């Protein structure tokens, strides 16, 4: 009999649904050292939380997340709330001896992220683990790209181009949901999706952004107040309110190995639904990935005869590809939801092994420092800003 580990989740909207699906699936597809138990979900409304618990597969419901910390049957706290509550919940949970997985970005400010990283370091000394949920690291094609770089197939990294393009707020009458309010979200496209491409770029290359110069823009300054919202959908109410975050961010940076990088994060790329893209050019070759074709990795080997030059498609569904062997026969592709299952697998294995999972809260803090440098640069006329701690 494997030991049971109980999970308490805070929040049950878009991210709560994806995390719930992952917790339901992970033990069915991976041979785990621990057996996850979906103990309780916490939310503010008793009726809505109870309905979410029944629909998403949680055994119980709580109307105060602090009650999860008092429960002996909860060993993991999974934070799926907006960024303004991450620090309070995570620090309290770690102090209570609960392992913590927290959605990205880690926090809304560098100060909050620093407090979380400090709490995680202190908790790790007591055997309590923490991880920030950058799920795109767990796309098999992205993990394979990391392997290619680690094995030296690209050689010295010269260029990184990273984009995250969405279009769900192109309509100026789309309501003012929490993701468009700085006090709740911290920043706009920069933190919501820009954080992902910063993490993916650093993960794939194994290098760090050391400095940036940036532009940000808010194209629609005012929107109808939201009467309701669910995920990336919303209904408008009466009145209007100010958009207090960026709609788009463009920045260039220097990598720790000397290479150059460019980043674009926008929710105004009409026609692009979830286009997280990265291309890496090295001295020996290149690779390219687009999440809208998430089972494909494109690779160019520049060491072969020029008559054979060009990108070739690698269909990342083989049993020896990262994560893929646990799922379907070759050629039967995976989807967005599988990245969260992989996340839970890695987290549970790290807890069982007494190891620090990745990405850590310290990794989340580093990304937060990049985001802060981007905001500072944009506010100061695109001045080059050195990333703190780089």
PDB file of N, CA, C and O in Angstrom, residues 266-315:
ATOM      1  N   UNK A 266       1.284  39.551 -25.711  1.00  0.00           N
ATOM      2  CA  UNK A 266       0.136  40.400 -26.022  1.00  0.00           C
ATOM      3  C   UNK A 266      -1.151  39.589 -25.996  1.00  0.00           C
ATOM      4  O   UNK A 266      -1.156  38.402 -26.307  1.00  0.00           O
ATOM      5  N   UNK A 267      -2.234  40.257 -25.607  1.00  0.00           N
ATOM      6  CA  UNK A 267      -3.567  39.667 -25.692  1.00  0.00           C
ATOM      7  C   UNK A 267      -4.382  40.373 -26.772  1.00  0.00           C
ATOM      8  O   UNK A 267      -5.595  40.309 -26.781  1.00  0.00           O
ATOM      9  N   UNK A 268      -3.641  41.022 -27.728  1.00  0.00           N
ATOM     10  CA  UNK A 268      -4.265  41.762 -28.824  1.00  0.00           C
ATOM     11  C   UNK A 268      -3.804  41.268 -30.192  1.00  0.00           C
ATOM     12  O   UNK A 268      -3.878  41.998 -31.174  1.00  0.00           O
ATOM     13  N   UNK A 269      -3.349  40.028 -30.286  1.00  0.00           N
ATOM     14  CA  UNK A 269      -2.905  39.461 -31.560  1.00  0.00           C
ATOM     15  C   UNK A 269      -4.091  38.751 -32.205  1.00  0.00           C
ATOM     16  O   UNK A 269      -4.256  37.524 -32.066  1.00  0.00           O
ATOM     17  N   UNK A 270      -4.934  39.499 -32.887  1.00  0.00           N
ATOM     18  CA  UNK A 270      -6.177  38.957 -33.445  1.00  0.00           C
ATOM     19  C   UNK A 270      -5.900  37.710 -34.276  1.00  0.00           C
ATOM     20  O   UNK A 270      -5.061  37.719 -35.176  1.00  0.00           O
ATOM     21  N   UNK A 271      -6.617  36.640 -33.944  1.00  0.00           N
ATOM     22  CA  UNK A 271      -6.456  35.374 -34.652  1.00  0.00           C
ATOM     23  C   UNK A 271      -5.540  34.392 -33.963  1.00  0.00           C
ATOM     24  O   UNK A 271      -5.543  33.202 -34.291  1.00  0.00           O
ATOM     25  N   UNK A 272      -4.760  34.859 -32.993  1.00  0.00           N
ATOM     26  CA  UNK A 272      -3.867  33.968 -32.244  1.00  0.00           C
ATOM     27  C   UNK A 272      -4.540  33.647 -30.915  1.00  0.00           C
ATOM     28  O   UNK A 272      -4.825  34.542 -30.119  1.00  0.00           O
ATOM     29  N   UNK A 273      -4.786  32.376 -30.667  1.00  0.00           N
ATOM     30  CA  UNK A 273      -5.545  31.969 -29.485  1.00  0.00           C
ATOM     31  C   UNK A 273      -4.655  31.650 -28.296  1.00  0.00           C
ATOM     32  O   UNK A 273      -4.914  32.092 -27.179  1.00  0.00           O
ATOM     33  N   UNK A 274      -3.628  30.871 -28.518  1.00  0.00           N
ATOM     34  CA  UNK A 274      -2.705  30.532 -27.417  1.00  0.00           C
ATOM     35  C   UNK A 274      -1.353  30.164 -28.007  1.00  0.00           C
ATOM     36  O   UNK A 274      -0.838  29.058 -27.797  1.00  0.00           O
ATOM     37  N   UNK A 275      -0.786  31.108 -28.745  1.00  0.00           N
ATOM     38  CA  UNK A 275       0.436  30.865 -29.509  1.00  0.00           C
ATOM     39  C   UNK A 275       1.671  31.193 -28.679  1.00  0.00           C
ATOM     40  O   UNK A 275       2.241  32.275 -28.792  1.00  0.00           O
ATOM     41  N   UNK A 276       2.048  30.262 -27.809  1.00  0.00           N
ATOM     42  CA  UNK A 276       3.328  30.374 -27.120  1.00  0.00           C
ATOM     43  C   UNK A 276       4.384  29.795 -28.052  1.00  0.00           C
ATOM     44  O   UNK A 276       4.332  28.607 -28.400  1.00  0.00           O
ATOM     45  N   UNK A 277       5.316  30.634 -28.455  1.00  0.00           N
ATOM     46  CA  UNK A 277       6.318  30.237 -29.453  1.00  0.00           C
ATOM     47  C   UNK A 277       7.718  30.533 -28.927  1.00  0.00           C
ATOM     48  O   UNK A 277       7.934  31.544 -28.263  1.00  0.00           O
ATOM     49  N   UNK A 278       8.643  29.656 -29.283  1.00  0.00           N
ATOM     50  CA  UNK A 278      10.038  29.937 -28.984  1.00  0.00           C
ATOM     51  C   UNK A 278      10.910  29.372 -30.095  1.00  0.00           C
ATOM     52  O   UNK A 278      10.642  28.280 -30.611  1.00  0.00           O
ATOM     53  N   UNK A 279      11.897  30.148 -30.493  1.00  0.00           N
ATOM     54  CA  UNK A 279      12.931  29.687 -31.420  1.00  0.00           C
ATOM     55  C   UNK A 279      14.276  29.987 -30.785  1.00  0.00           C
ATOM     56  O   UNK A 279      14.492  31.087 -30.250  1.00  0.00           O
ATOM     57  N   UNK A 280      15.166  29.020 -30.845  1.00  0.00           N
ATOM     58  CA  UNK A 280      16.511  29.164 -30.293  1.00  0.00           C
ATOM     59  C   UNK A 280      17.505  28.860 -31.397  1.00  0.00           C
ATOM     60  O   UNK A 280      17.429  27.802 -32.036  1.00  0.00           O
ATOM     61  N   UNK A 281      18.419  29.800 -31.642  1.00  0.00           N
ATOM     62  CA  UNK A 281      19.468  29.621 -32.641  1.00  0.00           C
ATOM     63  C   UNK A 281      20.813  29.474 -31.952  1.00  0.00           C
ATOM     64  O   UNK A 281      21.181  30.321 -31.133  1.00  0.00           O
ATOM     65  N   UNK A 282      21.538  28.402 -32.265  1.00  0.00           N
ATOM     66  CA  UNK A 282      22.857  28.186 -31.701  1.00  0.00           C
ATOM     67  C   UNK A 282      23.903  28.057 -32.780  1.00  0.00           C
ATOM     68  O   UNK A 282      23.598  28.104 -33.983  1.00  0.00           O
ATOM     69  N   UNK A 283      25.138  27.884 -32.367  1.00  0.00           N
ATOM     70  CA  UNK A 283      26.247  27.772 -33.309  1.00  0.00           C
ATOM     71  C   UNK A 283      26.153  26.516 -34.156  1.00  0.00           C
ATOM     72  O   UNK A 283      26.683  26.471 -35.271  1.00  0.00           O
ATOM     73  N   UNK A 284      25.482  25.473 -33.649  1.00  0.00           N
ATOM     74  CA  UNK A 284      25.429  24.186 -34.346  1.00  0.00           C
ATOM     75  C   UNK A 284      24.042  23.853 -34.888  1.00  0.00           C
ATOM     76  O   UNK A 284      23.904  22.865 -35.639  1.00  0.00           O
ATOM     77  N   UNK A 285      23.020  24.620 -34.522  1.00  0.00           N
ATOM     78  CA  UNK A 285      21.680  24.294 -34.982  1.00  0.00           C
ATOM     79  C   UNK A 285      20.638  25.174 -34.338  1.00  0.00           C
ATOM     80  O   UNK A 285      20.957  26.096 -33.570  1.00  0.00           O
ATOM     81  N   UNK A 286      19.382  24.883 -34.623  1.00  0.00           N
ATOM     82  CA  UNK A 286      18.268  25.668 -34.116  1.00  0.00           C
ATOM     83  C   UNK A 286      17.097  24.750 -33.783  1.00  0.00           C
ATOM     84  O   UNK A 286      17.004  23.624 -34.288  1.00  0.00           O
ATOM     85  N   UNK A 287      16.220  25.257 -32.938  1.00  0.00           N
ATOM     86  CA  UNK A 287      14.960  24.563 -32.675  1.00  0.00           C
ATOM     87  C   UNK A 287      13.843  25.583 -32.601  1.00  0.00           C
ATOM     88  O   UNK A 287      14.068  26.765 -32.318  1.00  0.00           O
ATOM     89  N   UNK A 288      12.609  25.114 -32.854  1.00  0.00           N
ATOM     90  CA  UNK A 288      11.453  26.001 -32.830  1.00  0.00           C
ATOM     91  C   UNK A 288      10.230  25.227 -32.359  1.00  0.00           C
ATOM     92  O   UNK A 288      10.076  24.035 -32.667  1.00  0.00           O
ATOM     93  N   UNK A 289       9.361  25.925 -31.614  1.00  0.00           N
ATOM     94  CA  UNK A 289       8.158  25.312 -31.039  1.00  0.00           C
ATOM     95  C   UNK A 289       7.032  26.331 -31.033  1.00  0.00           C
ATOM     96  O   UNK A 289       7.254  27.514 -30.795  1.00  0.00           O
ATOM     97  N   UNK A 290       5.807  25.857 -31.292  1.00  0.00           N
ATOM     98  CA  UNK A 290       4.602  26.682 -31.216  1.00  0.00           C
ATOM     99  C   UNK A 290       3.538  25.851 -30.514  1.00  0.00           C
ATOM    100  O   UNK A 290       3.167  24.771 -30.989  1.00  0.00           O
ATOM    101  N   UNK A 291       3.018  26.359 -29.382  1.00  0.00           N
ATOM    102  CA  UNK A 291       2.061  25.584 -28.604  1.00  0.00           C
ATOM    103  C   UNK A 291       0.789  25.272 -29.370  1.00  0.00           C
ATOM    104  O   UNK A 291       0.098  24.301 -29.061  1.00  0.00           O
ATOM    105  N   UNK A 292       0.442  26.068 -30.363  1.00  0.00           N
ATOM    106  CA  UNK A 292      -0.745  25.763 -31.143  1.00  0.00           C
ATOM    107  C   UNK A 292      -0.555  24.519 -32.017  1.00  0.00           C
ATOM    108  O   UNK A 292      -1.517  24.024 -32.605  1.00  0.00           O
ATOM    109  N   UNK A 293       0.680  24.023 -32.083  1.00  0.00           N
ATOM    110  CA  UNK A 293       0.993  22.699 -32.654  1.00  0.00           C
ATOM    111  C   UNK A 293       1.882  21.993 -31.636  1.00  0.00           C
ATOM    112  O   UNK A 293       3.042  21.685 -31.901  1.00  0.00           O
ATOM    113  N   UNK A 294       1.326  21.735 -30.458  1.00  0.00           N
ATOM    114  CA  UNK A 294       2.139  21.433 -29.288  1.00  0.00           C
ATOM    115  C   UNK A 294       2.848  20.086 -29.320  1.00  0.00           C
ATOM    116  O   UNK A 294       3.763  19.856 -28.525  1.00  0.00           O
ATOM    117  N   UNK A 295       2.485  19.191 -30.231  1.00  0.00           N
ATOM    118  CA  UNK A 295       3.168  17.902 -30.296  1.00  0.00           C
ATOM    119  C   UNK A 295       4.347  17.907 -31.261  1.00  0.00           C
ATOM    120  O   UNK A 295       5.009  16.882 -31.435  1.00  0.00           O
ATOM    121  N   UNK A 296       4.615  19.061 -31.871  1.00  0.00           N
ATOM    122  CA  UNK A 296       5.703  19.175 -32.841  1.00  0.00           C
ATOM    123  C   UNK A 296       6.873  19.987 -32.280  1.00  0.00           C
ATOM    124  O   UNK A 296       6.661  21.059 -31.695  1.00  0.00           O
ATOM    125  N   UNK A 297       8.078  19.492 -32.496  1.00  0.00           N
ATOM    126  CA  UNK A 297       9.297  20.265 -32.262  1.00  0.00           C
ATOM    127  C   UNK A 297      10.059  20.291 -33.572  1.00  0.00           C
ATOM    128  O   UNK A 297      10.260  19.245 -34.208  1.00  0.00           O
ATOM    129  N   UNK A 298      10.462  21.473 -33.976  1.00  0.00           N
ATOM    130  CA  UNK A 298      11.207  21.621 -35.222  1.00  0.00           C
ATOM    131  C   UNK A 298      12.689  21.815 -34.904  1.00  0.00           C
ATOM    132  O   UNK A 298      13.048  22.617 -34.051  1.00  0.00           O
ATOM    133  N   UNK A 299      13.532  21.057 -35.619  1.00  0.00           N
ATOM    134  CA  UNK A 299      14.969  21.068 -35.332  1.00  0.00           C
ATOM    135  C   UNK A 299      15.758  21.183 -36.623  1.00  0.00           C
ATOM    136  O   UNK A 299      15.463  20.511 -37.615  1.00  0.00           O
ATOM    137  N   UNK A 300      16.772  22.033 -36.603  1.00  0.00           N
ATOM    138  CA  UNK A 300      17.694  22.182 -37.728  1.00  0.00           C
ATOM    139  C   UNK A 300      19.102  21.861 -37.269  1.00  0.00           C
ATOM    140  O   UNK A 300      19.603  22.440 -36.293  1.00  0.00           O
ATOM    141  N   UNK A 301      19.754  20.930 -37.961  1.00  0.00           N
ATOM    142  CA  UNK A 301      21.139  20.538 -37.677  1.00  0.00           C
ATOM    143  C   UNK A 301      22.053  21.243 -38.676  1.00  0.00           C
ATOM    144  O   UNK A 301      22.071  20.900 -39.859  1.00  0.00           O
ATOM    145  N   UNK A 302      22.790  22.237 -38.202  1.00  0.00           N
ATOM    146  CA  UNK A 302      23.631  23.026 -39.102  1.00  0.00           C
ATOM    147  C   UNK A 302      24.982  22.372 -39.368  1.00  0.00           C
ATOM    148  O   UNK A 302      25.792  22.917 -40.115  1.00  0.00           O
ATOM    149  N   UNK A 303      25.229  21.208 -38.774  1.00  0.00           N
ATOM    150  CA  UNK A 303      26.522  20.529 -38.970  1.00  0.00           C
ATOM    151  C   UNK A 303      26.498  19.587 -40.166  1.00  0.00           C
ATOM    152  O   UNK A 303      27.553  19.083 -40.565  1.00  0.00           O
ATOM    153  N   UNK A 304      25.328  19.331 -40.726  1.00  0.00           N
ATOM    154  CA  UNK A 304      25.249  18.437 -41.867  1.00  0.00           C
ATOM    155  C   UNK A 304      25.505  19.208 -43.158  1.00  0.00           C
ATOM    156  O   UNK A 304      25.579  20.446 -43.171  1.00  0.00           O
ATOM    157  N   UNK A 305      25.628  18.489 -44.271  1.00  0.00           N
ATOM    158  CA  UNK A 305      25.881  19.104 -45.568  1.00  0.00           C
ATOM    159  C   UNK A 305      24.786  20.119 -45.897  1.00  0.00           C
ATOM    160  O   UNK A 305      23.601  19.877 -45.649  1.00  0.00           O
ATOM    161  N   UNK A 306      25.180  21.244 -46.472  1.00  0.00           N
ATOM    162  CA  UNK A 306      24.228  22.322 -46.742  1.00  0.00           C
ATOM    163  C   UNK A 306      23.116  21.890 -47.681  1.00  0.00           C
ATOM    164  O   UNK A 306      22.022  22.471 -47.655  1.00  0.00           O
ATOM    165  N   UNK A 307      23.346  20.885 -48.490  1.00  0.00           N
ATOM    166  CA  UNK A 307      22.302  20.395 -49.387  1.00  0.00           C
ATOM    167  C   UNK A 307      21.132  19.796 -48.619  1.00  0.00           C
ATOM    168  O   UNK A 307      20.030  19.654 -49.163  1.00  0.00           O
ATOM    169  N   UNK A 308      21.358  19.447 -47.340  1.00  0.00           N
ATOM    170  CA  UNK A 308      20.314  18.852 -46.515  1.00  0.00           C
ATOM    171  C   UNK A 308      19.816  19.811 -45.432  1.00  0.00           C
ATOM    172  O   UNK A 308      19.059  19.400 -44.543  1.00  0.00           O
ATOM    173  N   UNK A 309      20.240  21.081 -45.485  1.00  0.00           N
ATOM    174  CA  UNK A 309      19.839  22.038 -44.463  1.00  0.00           C
ATOM    175  C   UNK A 309      18.329  22.275 -44.475  1.00  0.00           C
ATOM    176  O   UNK A 309      17.664  22.183 -45.503  1.00  0.00           O
ATOM    177  N   UNK A 310      17.815  22.628 -43.317  1.00  0.00           N
ATOM    178  CA  UNK A 310      16.404  22.958 -43.163  1.00  0.00           C
ATOM    179  C   UNK A 310      15.853  22.342 -41.904  1.00  0.00           C
ATOM    180  O   UNK A 310      16.433  21.410 -41.338  1.00  0.00           O
ATOM    181  N   UNK A 311      14.748  22.881 -41.438  1.00  0.00           N
ATOM    182  CA  UNK A 311      14.112  22.363 -40.233  1.00  0.00           C
ATOM    183  C   UNK A 311      13.396  21.048 -40.539  1.00  0.00           C
ATOM    184  O   UNK A 311      12.740  20.913 -41.577  1.00  0.00           O
ATOM    185  N   UNK A 312      13.496  20.098 -39.620  1.00  0.00           N
ATOM    186  CA  UNK A 312      12.735  18.857 -39.729  1.00  0.00           C
ATOM    187  C   UNK A 312      11.793  18.743 -38.527  1.00  0.00           C
ATOM    188  O   UNK A 312      12.107  19.177 -37.428  1.00  0.00           O
ATOM    189  N   UNK A 313      10.629  18.164 -38.769  1.00  0.00           N
ATOM    190  CA  UNK A 313       9.603  18.019 -37.747  1.00  0.00           C
ATOM    191  C   UNK A 313       9.850  16.759 -36.933  1.00  0.00           C
ATOM    192  O   UNK A 313       9.986  15.679 -37.476  1.00  0.00           O
ATOM    193  N   UNK A 314       9.863  16.929 -35.619  1.00  0.00           N
ATOM    194  CA  UNK A 314       9.911  15.800 -34.703  1.00  0.00           C
ATOM    195  C   UNK A 314       8.533  15.706 -34.044  1.00  0.00           C
ATOM    196  O   UNK A 314       8.113  16.632 -33.345  1.00  0.00           O
ATOM    197  N   UNK A 315       7.823  14.610 -34.280  1.00  0.00           N
ATOM    198  CA  UNK A 315       6.539  14.388 -33.643  1.00  0.00           C
ATOM    199  C   UNK A 315       6.804  13.802 -32.257  1.00  0.00           C
ATOM    200  O   UNK A 315       7.229  12.649 -32.133  1.00  0.00           O
TER     201      UNK A 315
END
